[in-house]
XYZ file of C-alpha atoms in Angstrom:
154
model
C -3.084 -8.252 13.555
C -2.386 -11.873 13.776
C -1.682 -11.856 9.645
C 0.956 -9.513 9.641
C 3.267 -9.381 8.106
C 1.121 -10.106 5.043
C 2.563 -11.004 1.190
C 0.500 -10.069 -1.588
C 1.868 -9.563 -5.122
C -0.520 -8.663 -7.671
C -0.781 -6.137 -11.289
C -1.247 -2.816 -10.775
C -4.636 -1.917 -12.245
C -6.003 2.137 -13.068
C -7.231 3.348 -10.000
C -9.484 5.827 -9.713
C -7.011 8.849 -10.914
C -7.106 10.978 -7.554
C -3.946 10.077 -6.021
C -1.427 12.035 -8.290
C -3.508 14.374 -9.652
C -5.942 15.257 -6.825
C -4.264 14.682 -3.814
C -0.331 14.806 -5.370
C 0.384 11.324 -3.942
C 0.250 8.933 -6.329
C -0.717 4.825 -5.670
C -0.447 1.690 -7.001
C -3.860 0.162 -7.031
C -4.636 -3.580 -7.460
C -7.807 -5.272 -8.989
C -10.627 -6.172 -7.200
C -9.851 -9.806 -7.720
C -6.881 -9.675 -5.295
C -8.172 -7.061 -2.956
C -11.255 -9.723 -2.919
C -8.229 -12.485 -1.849
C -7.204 -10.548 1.062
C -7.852 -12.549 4.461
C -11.884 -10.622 5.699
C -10.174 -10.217 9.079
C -7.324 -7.767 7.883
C -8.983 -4.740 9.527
C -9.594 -1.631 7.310
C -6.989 1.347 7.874
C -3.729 2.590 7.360
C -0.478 0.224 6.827
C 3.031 0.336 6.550
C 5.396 -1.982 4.937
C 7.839 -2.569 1.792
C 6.847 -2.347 -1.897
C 8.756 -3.751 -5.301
C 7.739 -2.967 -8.433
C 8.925 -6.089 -11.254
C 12.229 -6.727 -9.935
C 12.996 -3.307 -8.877
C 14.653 -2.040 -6.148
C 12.744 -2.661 -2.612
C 11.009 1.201 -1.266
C 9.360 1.646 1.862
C 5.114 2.159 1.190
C 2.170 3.109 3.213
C -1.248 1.506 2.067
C -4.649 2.249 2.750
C -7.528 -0.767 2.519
C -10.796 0.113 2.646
C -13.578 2.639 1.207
C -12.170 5.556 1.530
C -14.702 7.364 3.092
C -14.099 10.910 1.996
C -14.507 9.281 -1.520
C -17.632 7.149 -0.086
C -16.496 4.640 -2.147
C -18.563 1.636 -3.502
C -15.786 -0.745 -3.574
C -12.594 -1.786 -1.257
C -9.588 -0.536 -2.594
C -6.383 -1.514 -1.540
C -3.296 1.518 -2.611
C -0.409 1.574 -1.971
C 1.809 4.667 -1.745
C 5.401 3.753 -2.735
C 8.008 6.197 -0.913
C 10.030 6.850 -4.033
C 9.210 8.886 -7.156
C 9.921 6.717 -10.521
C 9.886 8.256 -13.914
C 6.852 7.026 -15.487
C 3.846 4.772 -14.437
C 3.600 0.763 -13.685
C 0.301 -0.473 -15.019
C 0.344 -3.432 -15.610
C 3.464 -4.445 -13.993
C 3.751 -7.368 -10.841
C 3.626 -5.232 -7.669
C 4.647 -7.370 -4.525
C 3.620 -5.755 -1.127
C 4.914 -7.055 2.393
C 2.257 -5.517 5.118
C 4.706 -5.163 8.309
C 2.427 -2.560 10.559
C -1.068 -0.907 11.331
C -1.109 3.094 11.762
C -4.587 3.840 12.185
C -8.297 2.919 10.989
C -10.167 4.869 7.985
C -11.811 7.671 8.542
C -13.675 10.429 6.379
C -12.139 14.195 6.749
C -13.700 17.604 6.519
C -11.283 18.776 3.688
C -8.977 17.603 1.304
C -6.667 19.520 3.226
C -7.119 17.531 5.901
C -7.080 14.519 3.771
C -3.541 15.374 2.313
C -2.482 16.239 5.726
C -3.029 12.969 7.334
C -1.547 11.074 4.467
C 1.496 12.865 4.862
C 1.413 12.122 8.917
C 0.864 8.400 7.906
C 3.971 8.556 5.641
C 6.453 10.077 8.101
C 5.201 7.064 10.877
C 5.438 4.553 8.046
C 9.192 6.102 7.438
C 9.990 5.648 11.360
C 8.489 2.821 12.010
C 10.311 1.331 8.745
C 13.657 2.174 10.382
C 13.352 -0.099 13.162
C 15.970 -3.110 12.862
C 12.536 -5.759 13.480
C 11.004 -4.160 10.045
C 14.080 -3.527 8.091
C 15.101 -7.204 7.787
C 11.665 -8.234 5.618
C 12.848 -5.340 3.109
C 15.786 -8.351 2.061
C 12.970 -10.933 2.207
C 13.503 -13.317 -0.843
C 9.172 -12.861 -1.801
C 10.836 -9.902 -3.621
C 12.652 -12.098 -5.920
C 10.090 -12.580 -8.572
C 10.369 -15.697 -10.402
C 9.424 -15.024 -13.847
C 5.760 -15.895 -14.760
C 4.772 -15.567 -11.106
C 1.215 -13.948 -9.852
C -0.646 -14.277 -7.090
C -0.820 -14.153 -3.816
C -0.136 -16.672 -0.251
């Protein structure tokens, strides 16, 4: 994982409307034009990392990029899953997103069940592996300063 950690700051964009209401995990989605801007060798999967909505407080996130097989998406997605619960949605707001760690590759489930499960096993490792003095110092990283009028990503 040779680009980790990776910045990206982007607008949060409608997704596709199944993380809060189907799954009860709701994510920040980006458009396709910065999920296109991504480097092609960031590997599909499951990552772990630091989130900041505007010039809000900095949460721990886990993010999935990819196709989301049990969806058999037609396009990549890349969500992220802030560890925090705010009062009302984003859209349209700056989300900046520091990539820190790889859990695991996609895969499709049998269930939704299943589904919901391993999300909630990816959020408890992003949690631990978030606690570890190496990943805790990019959560004070000064990318989460946003300057005003500032999009896009490095």
């Amino acid at each position: 994982m040779r680009h980790l950690p990776y910045f990206c700051r982007g607008e949060v964009v409608k997704g596709f409307g199944r993380g809060s209401k189907e799954l009860g995990i709701p994510t920040a989605n980006f458009s396709e034009q910065v999920v296109e801007s991504f480097p092609p060798d960031i590997s599909t999967g499951i990552y772990y990392g630091w989130a900041c909505v505007g010039n809000g407080d900095v949460h721990k996130m886990v993010l999935s990029i990819g196709w989301n097989p049990f969806y058999r998406n037609t396009k990549k997605s890349v969500e992220t899953h802030i560890i925090h619960t705010f009062k009302e949605d984003f859209y349209g707001e700056i989300l900046s997103i520091v990539i820190v760690g790889y859990i695991r590759p996609e895969k499709n489930f049998d269930s939704l069940e299943a589904l919901i499960s391993a999300i909630q096993e990816d959020i408890e490792e992003a949690k631990r592996q978030l606690d570890l003095p190496e990943h805790l110092k990019l959560k004070e990283d000064n990318f989460f300063h946003l300057p005003e009028g500032k999009i896009g990503n490095n």
